[in-house]
PDB file of C-alpha atoms and ligand atoms in Angstrom:
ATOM      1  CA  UNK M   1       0.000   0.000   0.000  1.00 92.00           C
ATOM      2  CA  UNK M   2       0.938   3.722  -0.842  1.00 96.00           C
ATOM      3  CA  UNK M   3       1.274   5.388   2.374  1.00 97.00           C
ATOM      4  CA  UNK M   4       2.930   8.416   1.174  1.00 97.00           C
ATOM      5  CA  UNK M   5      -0.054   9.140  -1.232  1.00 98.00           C
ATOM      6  CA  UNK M   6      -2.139   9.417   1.806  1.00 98.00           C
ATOM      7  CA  UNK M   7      -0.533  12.104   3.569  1.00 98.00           C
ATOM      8  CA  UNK M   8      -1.158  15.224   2.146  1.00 98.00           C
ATOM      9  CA  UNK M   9       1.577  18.110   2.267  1.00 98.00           C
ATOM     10  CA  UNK M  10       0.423  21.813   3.117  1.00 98.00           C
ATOM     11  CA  UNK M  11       3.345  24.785   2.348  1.00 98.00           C
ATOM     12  CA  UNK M  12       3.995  27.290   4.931  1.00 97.00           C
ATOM     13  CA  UNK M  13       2.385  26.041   8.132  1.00 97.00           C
ATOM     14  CA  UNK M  14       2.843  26.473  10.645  1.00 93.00           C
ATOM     15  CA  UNK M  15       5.435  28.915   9.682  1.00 91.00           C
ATOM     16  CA  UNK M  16       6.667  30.453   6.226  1.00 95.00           C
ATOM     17  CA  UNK M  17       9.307  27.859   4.788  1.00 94.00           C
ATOM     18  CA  UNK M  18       8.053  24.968   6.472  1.00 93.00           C
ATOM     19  CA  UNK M  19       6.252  22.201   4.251  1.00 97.00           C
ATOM     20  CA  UNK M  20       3.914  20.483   6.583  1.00 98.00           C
ATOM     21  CA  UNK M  21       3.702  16.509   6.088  1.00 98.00           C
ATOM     22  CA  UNK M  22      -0.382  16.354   7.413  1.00 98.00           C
ATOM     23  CA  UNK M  23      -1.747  12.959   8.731  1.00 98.00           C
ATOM     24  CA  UNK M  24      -5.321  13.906   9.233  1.00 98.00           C
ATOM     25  CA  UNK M  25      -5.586  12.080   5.547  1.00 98.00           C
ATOM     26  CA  UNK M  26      -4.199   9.084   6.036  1.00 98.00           C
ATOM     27  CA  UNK M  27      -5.670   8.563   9.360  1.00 98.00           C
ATOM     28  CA  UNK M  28      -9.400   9.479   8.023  1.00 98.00           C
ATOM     29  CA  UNK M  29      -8.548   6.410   5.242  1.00 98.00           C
ATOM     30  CA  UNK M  30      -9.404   3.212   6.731  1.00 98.00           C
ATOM     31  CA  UNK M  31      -6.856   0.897   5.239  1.00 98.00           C
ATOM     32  CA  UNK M  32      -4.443   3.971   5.351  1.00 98.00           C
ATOM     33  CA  UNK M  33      -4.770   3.609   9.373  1.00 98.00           C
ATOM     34  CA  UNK M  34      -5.218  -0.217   9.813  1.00 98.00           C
ATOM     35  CA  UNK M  35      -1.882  -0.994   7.208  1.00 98.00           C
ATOM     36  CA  UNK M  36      -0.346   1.971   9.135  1.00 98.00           C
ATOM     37  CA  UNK M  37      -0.604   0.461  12.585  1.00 98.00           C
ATOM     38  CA  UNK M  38      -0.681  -3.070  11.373  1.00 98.00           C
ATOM     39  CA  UNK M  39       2.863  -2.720   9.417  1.00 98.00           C
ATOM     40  CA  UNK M  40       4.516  -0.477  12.556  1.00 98.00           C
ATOM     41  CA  UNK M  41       3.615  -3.527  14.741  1.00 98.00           C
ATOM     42  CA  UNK M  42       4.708  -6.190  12.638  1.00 98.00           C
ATOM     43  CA  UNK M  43       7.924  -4.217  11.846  1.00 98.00           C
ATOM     44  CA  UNK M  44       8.303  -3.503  16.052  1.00 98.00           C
ATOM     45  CA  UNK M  45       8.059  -6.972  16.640  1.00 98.00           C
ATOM     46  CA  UNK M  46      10.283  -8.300  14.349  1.00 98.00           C
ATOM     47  CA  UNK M  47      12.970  -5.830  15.495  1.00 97.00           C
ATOM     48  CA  UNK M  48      12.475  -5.625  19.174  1.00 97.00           C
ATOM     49  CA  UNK M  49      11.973  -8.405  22.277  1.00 95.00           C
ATOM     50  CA  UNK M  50      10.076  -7.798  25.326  1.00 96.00           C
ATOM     51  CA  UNK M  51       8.734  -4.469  25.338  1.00 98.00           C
ATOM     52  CA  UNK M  52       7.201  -3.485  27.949  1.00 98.00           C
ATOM     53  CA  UNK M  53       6.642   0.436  27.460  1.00 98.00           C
ATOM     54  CA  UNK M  54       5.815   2.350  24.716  1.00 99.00           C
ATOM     55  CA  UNK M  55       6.444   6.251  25.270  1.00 99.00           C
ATOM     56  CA  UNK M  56       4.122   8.563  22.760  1.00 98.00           C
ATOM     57  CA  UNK M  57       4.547  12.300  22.381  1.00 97.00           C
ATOM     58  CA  UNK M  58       1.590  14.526  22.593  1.00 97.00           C
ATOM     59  CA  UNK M  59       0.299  14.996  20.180  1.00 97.00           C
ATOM     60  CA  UNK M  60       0.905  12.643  17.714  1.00 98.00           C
ATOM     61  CA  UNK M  61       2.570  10.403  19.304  1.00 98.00           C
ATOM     62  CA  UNK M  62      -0.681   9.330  21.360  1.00 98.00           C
ATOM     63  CA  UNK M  63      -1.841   8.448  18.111  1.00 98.00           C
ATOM     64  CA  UNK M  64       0.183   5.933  16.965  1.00 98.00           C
ATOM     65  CA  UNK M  65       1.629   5.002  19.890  1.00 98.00           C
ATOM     66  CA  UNK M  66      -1.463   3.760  22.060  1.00 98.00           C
ATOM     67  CA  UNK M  67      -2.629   1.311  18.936  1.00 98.00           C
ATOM     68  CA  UNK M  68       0.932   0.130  18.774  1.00 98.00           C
ATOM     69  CA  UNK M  69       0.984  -0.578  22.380  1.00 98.00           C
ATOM     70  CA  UNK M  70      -2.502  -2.601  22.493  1.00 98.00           C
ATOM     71  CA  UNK M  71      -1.478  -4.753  19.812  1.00 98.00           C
ATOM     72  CA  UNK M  72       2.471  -5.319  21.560  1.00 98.00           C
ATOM     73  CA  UNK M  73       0.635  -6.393  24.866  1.00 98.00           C
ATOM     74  CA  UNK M  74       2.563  -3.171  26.603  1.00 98.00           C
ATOM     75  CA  UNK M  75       1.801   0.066  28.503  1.00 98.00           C
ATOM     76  CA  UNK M  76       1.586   3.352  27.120  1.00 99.00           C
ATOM     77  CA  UNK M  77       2.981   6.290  28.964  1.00 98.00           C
ATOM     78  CA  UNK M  78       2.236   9.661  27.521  1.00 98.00           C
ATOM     79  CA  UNK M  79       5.282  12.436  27.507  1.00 98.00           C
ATOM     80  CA  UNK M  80       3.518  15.766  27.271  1.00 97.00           C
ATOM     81  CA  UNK M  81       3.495  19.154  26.665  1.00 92.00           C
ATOM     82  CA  UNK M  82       4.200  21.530  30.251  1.00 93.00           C
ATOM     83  CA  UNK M  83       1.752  22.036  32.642  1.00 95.00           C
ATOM     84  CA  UNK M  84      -0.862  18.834  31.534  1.00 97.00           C
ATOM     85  CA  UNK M  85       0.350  16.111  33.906  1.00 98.00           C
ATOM     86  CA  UNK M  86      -1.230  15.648  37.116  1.00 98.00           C
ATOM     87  CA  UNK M  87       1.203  14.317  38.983  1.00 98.00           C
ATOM     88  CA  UNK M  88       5.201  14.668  39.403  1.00 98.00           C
ATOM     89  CA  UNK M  89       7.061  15.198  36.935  1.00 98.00           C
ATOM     90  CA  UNK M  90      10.700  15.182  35.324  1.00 97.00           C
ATOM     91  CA  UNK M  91      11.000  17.997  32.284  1.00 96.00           C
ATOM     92  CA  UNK M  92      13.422  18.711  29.527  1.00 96.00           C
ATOM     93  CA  UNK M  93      14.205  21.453  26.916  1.00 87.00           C
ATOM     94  CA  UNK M  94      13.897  20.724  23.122  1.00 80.00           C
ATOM     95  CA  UNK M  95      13.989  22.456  19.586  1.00 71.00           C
ATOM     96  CA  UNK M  96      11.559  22.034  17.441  1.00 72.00           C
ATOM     97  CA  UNK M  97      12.215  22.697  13.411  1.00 63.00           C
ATOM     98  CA  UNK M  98       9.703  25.398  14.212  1.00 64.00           C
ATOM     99  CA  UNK M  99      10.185  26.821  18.223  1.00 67.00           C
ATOM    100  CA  UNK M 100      11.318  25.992  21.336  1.00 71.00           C
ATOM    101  CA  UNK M 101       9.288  23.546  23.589  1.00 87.00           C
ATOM    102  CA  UNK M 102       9.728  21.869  26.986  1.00 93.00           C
ATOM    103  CA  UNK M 103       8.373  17.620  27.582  1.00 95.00           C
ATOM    104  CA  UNK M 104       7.338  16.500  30.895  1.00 97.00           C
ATOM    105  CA  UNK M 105       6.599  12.722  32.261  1.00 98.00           C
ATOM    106  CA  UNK M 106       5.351  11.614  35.411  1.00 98.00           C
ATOM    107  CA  UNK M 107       8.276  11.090  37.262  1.00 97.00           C
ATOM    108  CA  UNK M 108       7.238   7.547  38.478  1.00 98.00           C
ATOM    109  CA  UNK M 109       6.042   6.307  35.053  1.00 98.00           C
ATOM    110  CA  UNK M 110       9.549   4.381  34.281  1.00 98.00           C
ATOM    111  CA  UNK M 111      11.957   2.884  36.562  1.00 96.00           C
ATOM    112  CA  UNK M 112      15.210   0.885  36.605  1.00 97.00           C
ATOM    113  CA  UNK M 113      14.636  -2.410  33.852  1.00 95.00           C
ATOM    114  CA  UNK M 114      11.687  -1.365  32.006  1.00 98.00           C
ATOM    115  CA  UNK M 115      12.257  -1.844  28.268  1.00 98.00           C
ATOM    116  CA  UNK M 116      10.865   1.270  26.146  1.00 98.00           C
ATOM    117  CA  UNK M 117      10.263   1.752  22.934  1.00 98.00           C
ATOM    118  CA  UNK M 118       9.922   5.504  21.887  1.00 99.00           C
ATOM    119  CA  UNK M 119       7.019   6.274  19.543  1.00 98.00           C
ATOM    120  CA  UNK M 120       6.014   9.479  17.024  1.00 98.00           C
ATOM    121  CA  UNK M 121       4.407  10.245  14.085  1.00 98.00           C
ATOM    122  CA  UNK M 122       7.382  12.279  12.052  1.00 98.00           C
ATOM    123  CA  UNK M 123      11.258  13.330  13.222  1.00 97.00           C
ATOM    124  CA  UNK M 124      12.245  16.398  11.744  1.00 94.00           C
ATOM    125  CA  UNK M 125      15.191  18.055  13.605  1.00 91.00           C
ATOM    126  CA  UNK M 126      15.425  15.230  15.869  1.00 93.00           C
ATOM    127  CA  UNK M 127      15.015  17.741  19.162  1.00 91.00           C
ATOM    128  CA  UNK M 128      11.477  15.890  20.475  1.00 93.00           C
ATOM    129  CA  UNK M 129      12.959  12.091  20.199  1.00 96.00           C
ATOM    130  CA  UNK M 130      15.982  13.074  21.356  1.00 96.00           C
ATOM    131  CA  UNK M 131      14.406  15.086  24.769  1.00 96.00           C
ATOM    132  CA  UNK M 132      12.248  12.155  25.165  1.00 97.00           C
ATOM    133  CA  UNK M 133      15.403  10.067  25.264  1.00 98.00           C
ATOM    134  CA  UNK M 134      16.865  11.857  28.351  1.00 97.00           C
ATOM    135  CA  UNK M 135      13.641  11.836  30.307  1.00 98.00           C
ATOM    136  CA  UNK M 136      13.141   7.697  29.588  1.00 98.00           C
ATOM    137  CA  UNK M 137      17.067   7.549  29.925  1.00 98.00           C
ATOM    138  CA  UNK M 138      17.117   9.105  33.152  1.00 96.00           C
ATOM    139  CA  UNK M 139      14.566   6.842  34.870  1.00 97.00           C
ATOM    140  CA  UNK M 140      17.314   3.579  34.696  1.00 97.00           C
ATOM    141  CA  UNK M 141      14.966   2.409  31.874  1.00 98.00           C
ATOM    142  CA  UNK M 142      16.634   0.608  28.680  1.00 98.00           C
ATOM    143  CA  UNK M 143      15.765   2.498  25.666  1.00 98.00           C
ATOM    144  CA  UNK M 144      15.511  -0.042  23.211  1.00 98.00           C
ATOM    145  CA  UNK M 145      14.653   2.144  20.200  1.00 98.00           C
ATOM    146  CA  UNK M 146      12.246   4.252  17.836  1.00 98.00           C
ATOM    147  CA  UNK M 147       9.395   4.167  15.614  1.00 98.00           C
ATOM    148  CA  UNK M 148       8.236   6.768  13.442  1.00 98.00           C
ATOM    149  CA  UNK M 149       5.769   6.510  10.835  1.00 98.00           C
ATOM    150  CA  UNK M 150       7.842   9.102   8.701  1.00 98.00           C
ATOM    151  CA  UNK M 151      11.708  11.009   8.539  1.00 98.00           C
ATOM    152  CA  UNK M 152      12.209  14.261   7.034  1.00 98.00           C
ATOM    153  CA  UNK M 153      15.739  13.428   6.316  1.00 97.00           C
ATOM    154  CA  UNK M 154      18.244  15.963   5.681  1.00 92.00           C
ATOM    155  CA  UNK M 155      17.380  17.653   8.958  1.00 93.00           C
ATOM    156  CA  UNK M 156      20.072  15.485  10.561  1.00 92.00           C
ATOM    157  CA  UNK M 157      17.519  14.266  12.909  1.00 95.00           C
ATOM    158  CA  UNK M 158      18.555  10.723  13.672  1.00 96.00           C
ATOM    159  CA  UNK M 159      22.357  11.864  14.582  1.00 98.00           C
ATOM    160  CA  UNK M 160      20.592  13.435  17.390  1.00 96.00           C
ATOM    161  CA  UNK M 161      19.469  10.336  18.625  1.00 98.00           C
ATOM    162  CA  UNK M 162      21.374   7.603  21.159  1.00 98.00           C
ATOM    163  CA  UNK M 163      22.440   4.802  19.138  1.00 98.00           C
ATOM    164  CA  UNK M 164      19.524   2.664  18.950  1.00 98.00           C
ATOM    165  CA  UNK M 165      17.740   0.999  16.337  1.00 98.00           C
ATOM    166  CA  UNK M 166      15.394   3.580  14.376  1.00 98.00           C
ATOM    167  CA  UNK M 167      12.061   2.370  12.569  1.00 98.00           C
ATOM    168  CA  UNK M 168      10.543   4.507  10.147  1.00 98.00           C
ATOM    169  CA  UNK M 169       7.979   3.728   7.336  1.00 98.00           C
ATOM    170  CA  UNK M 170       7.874   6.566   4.889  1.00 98.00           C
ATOM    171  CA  UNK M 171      10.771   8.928   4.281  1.00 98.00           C
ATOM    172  CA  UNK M 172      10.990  12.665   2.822  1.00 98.00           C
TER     173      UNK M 172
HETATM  174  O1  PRP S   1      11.989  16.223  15.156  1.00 85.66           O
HETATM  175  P1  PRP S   1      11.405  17.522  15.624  1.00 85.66           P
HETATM  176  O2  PRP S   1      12.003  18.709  14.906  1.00 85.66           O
HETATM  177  O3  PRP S   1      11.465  17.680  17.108  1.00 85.66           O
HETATM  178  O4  PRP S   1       9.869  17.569  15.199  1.00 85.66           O
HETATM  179  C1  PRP S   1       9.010  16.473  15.318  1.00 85.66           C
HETATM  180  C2  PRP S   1       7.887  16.749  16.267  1.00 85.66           C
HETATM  181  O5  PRP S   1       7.090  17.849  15.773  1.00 85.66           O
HETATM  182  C3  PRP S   1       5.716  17.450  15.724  1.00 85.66           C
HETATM  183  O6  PRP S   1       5.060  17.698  16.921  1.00 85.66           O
HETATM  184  P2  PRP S   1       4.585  19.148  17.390  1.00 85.66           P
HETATM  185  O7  PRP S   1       5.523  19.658  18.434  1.00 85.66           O
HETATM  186  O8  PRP S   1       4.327  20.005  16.183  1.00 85.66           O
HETATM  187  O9  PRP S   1       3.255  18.859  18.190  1.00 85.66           O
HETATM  188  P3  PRP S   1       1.861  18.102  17.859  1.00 85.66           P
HETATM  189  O10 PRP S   1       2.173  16.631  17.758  1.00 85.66           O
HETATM  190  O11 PRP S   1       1.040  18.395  19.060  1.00 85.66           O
HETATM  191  O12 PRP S   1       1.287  18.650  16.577  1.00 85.66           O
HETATM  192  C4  PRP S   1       5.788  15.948  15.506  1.00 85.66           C
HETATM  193  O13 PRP S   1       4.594  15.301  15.885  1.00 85.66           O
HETATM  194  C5  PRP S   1       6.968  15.543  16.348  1.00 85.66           C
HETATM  195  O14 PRP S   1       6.599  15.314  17.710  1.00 85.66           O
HETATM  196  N1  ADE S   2       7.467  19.473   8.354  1.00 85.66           N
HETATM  197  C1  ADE S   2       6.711  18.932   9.310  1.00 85.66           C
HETATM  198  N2  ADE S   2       5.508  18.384   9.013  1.00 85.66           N
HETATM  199  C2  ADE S   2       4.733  17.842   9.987  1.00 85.66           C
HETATM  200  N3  ADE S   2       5.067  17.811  11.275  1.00 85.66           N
HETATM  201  C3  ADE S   2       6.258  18.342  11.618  1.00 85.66           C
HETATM  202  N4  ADE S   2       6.892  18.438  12.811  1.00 85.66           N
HETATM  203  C4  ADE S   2       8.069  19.058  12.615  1.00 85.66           C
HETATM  204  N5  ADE S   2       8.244  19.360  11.323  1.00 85.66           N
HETATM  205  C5  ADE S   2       7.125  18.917  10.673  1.00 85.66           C
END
């Protein structure tokens, strides 16, 4: 299946200069979603053992990463925006390929031995996966790797990353 004639690409948003690689279209298209989710999780559990987390970041992270989760037979844990958790949390600083953002997760979501998997919809500049790295990193957890449903390479955003194995099913 075509994946990449599903998403549909929108010039200037949010910003002038940035060509925005939009979803909404391939997640409104049944078979778009199901071979989406379906081919992630096949590809997941071909490449990694035992995982028992998935981490998502808001917002498209939850997306993808709470199907992919159900259908692994692990837990989700959400890393969000500030100010959204309830609970304690651990933050970081990141870049964004348009602004400056800070992640939070509840502090006692991950712990020493848990086996993670890091999930998102698109890496650009690399700054989210990366900051999501340090907070799962600095629980004790193993970070086992990524998923993303698509790479903008060029944007050198995998060299950001620790050196992990790196899914990704559609590239730019
Ligand atoms: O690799 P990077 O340069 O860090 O960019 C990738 C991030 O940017 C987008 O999220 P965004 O912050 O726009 O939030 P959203 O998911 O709520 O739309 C995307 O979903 C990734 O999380
Ligand atoms: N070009 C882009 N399209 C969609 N989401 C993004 N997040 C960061 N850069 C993006």
């Amino acid at each position: 299946m075509d994946l990449k004639s599903l998403i549909r690409d929108i010039p200037d948003f949010p910003k002038p200069g940035i060509l925005f690689r939009d979803i909404t279209t391939l997640l409104r298209n049944p078979d778009g979603l199901r071979h989406t989710v379906d081919t992630l999780t096949q590809q997941c559990k071909d490449r990694f053992d035992k995982i028992d987390y998935v981490v998502g970041m808001e917002s498209r992270g939850f997306i993808f990463g709470t199907p992919l989760a159900y259908q692994l037979g692990a837990g989700f844990i959400p890393v969000r925006k500030p100010g959204k958790l309830p609970a304690a949390v651990c933050r970081v600083e990141y870049e964004l390929e348009y602004g400056v953002d800070r992640l939070e997760m509840h502090e006692d979501a991950l712990g020493e031995g848990c086996r993670v998997l890091i999930v998102d919809d698109l890496i650009a500049t690399g700054g989210t996966a990366a900051a999501t790295a340090q907070l799962v990193q600095q629980t004790g957890s193993e970070l086992l790797g990524f998923a993303f449903i698509i790479e903008l390479q060029g944007l050198g955003g995998r060299e950001k990353l620790p050196d992990v194995p790196i899914l990704t099913l559609i590239e730019y």
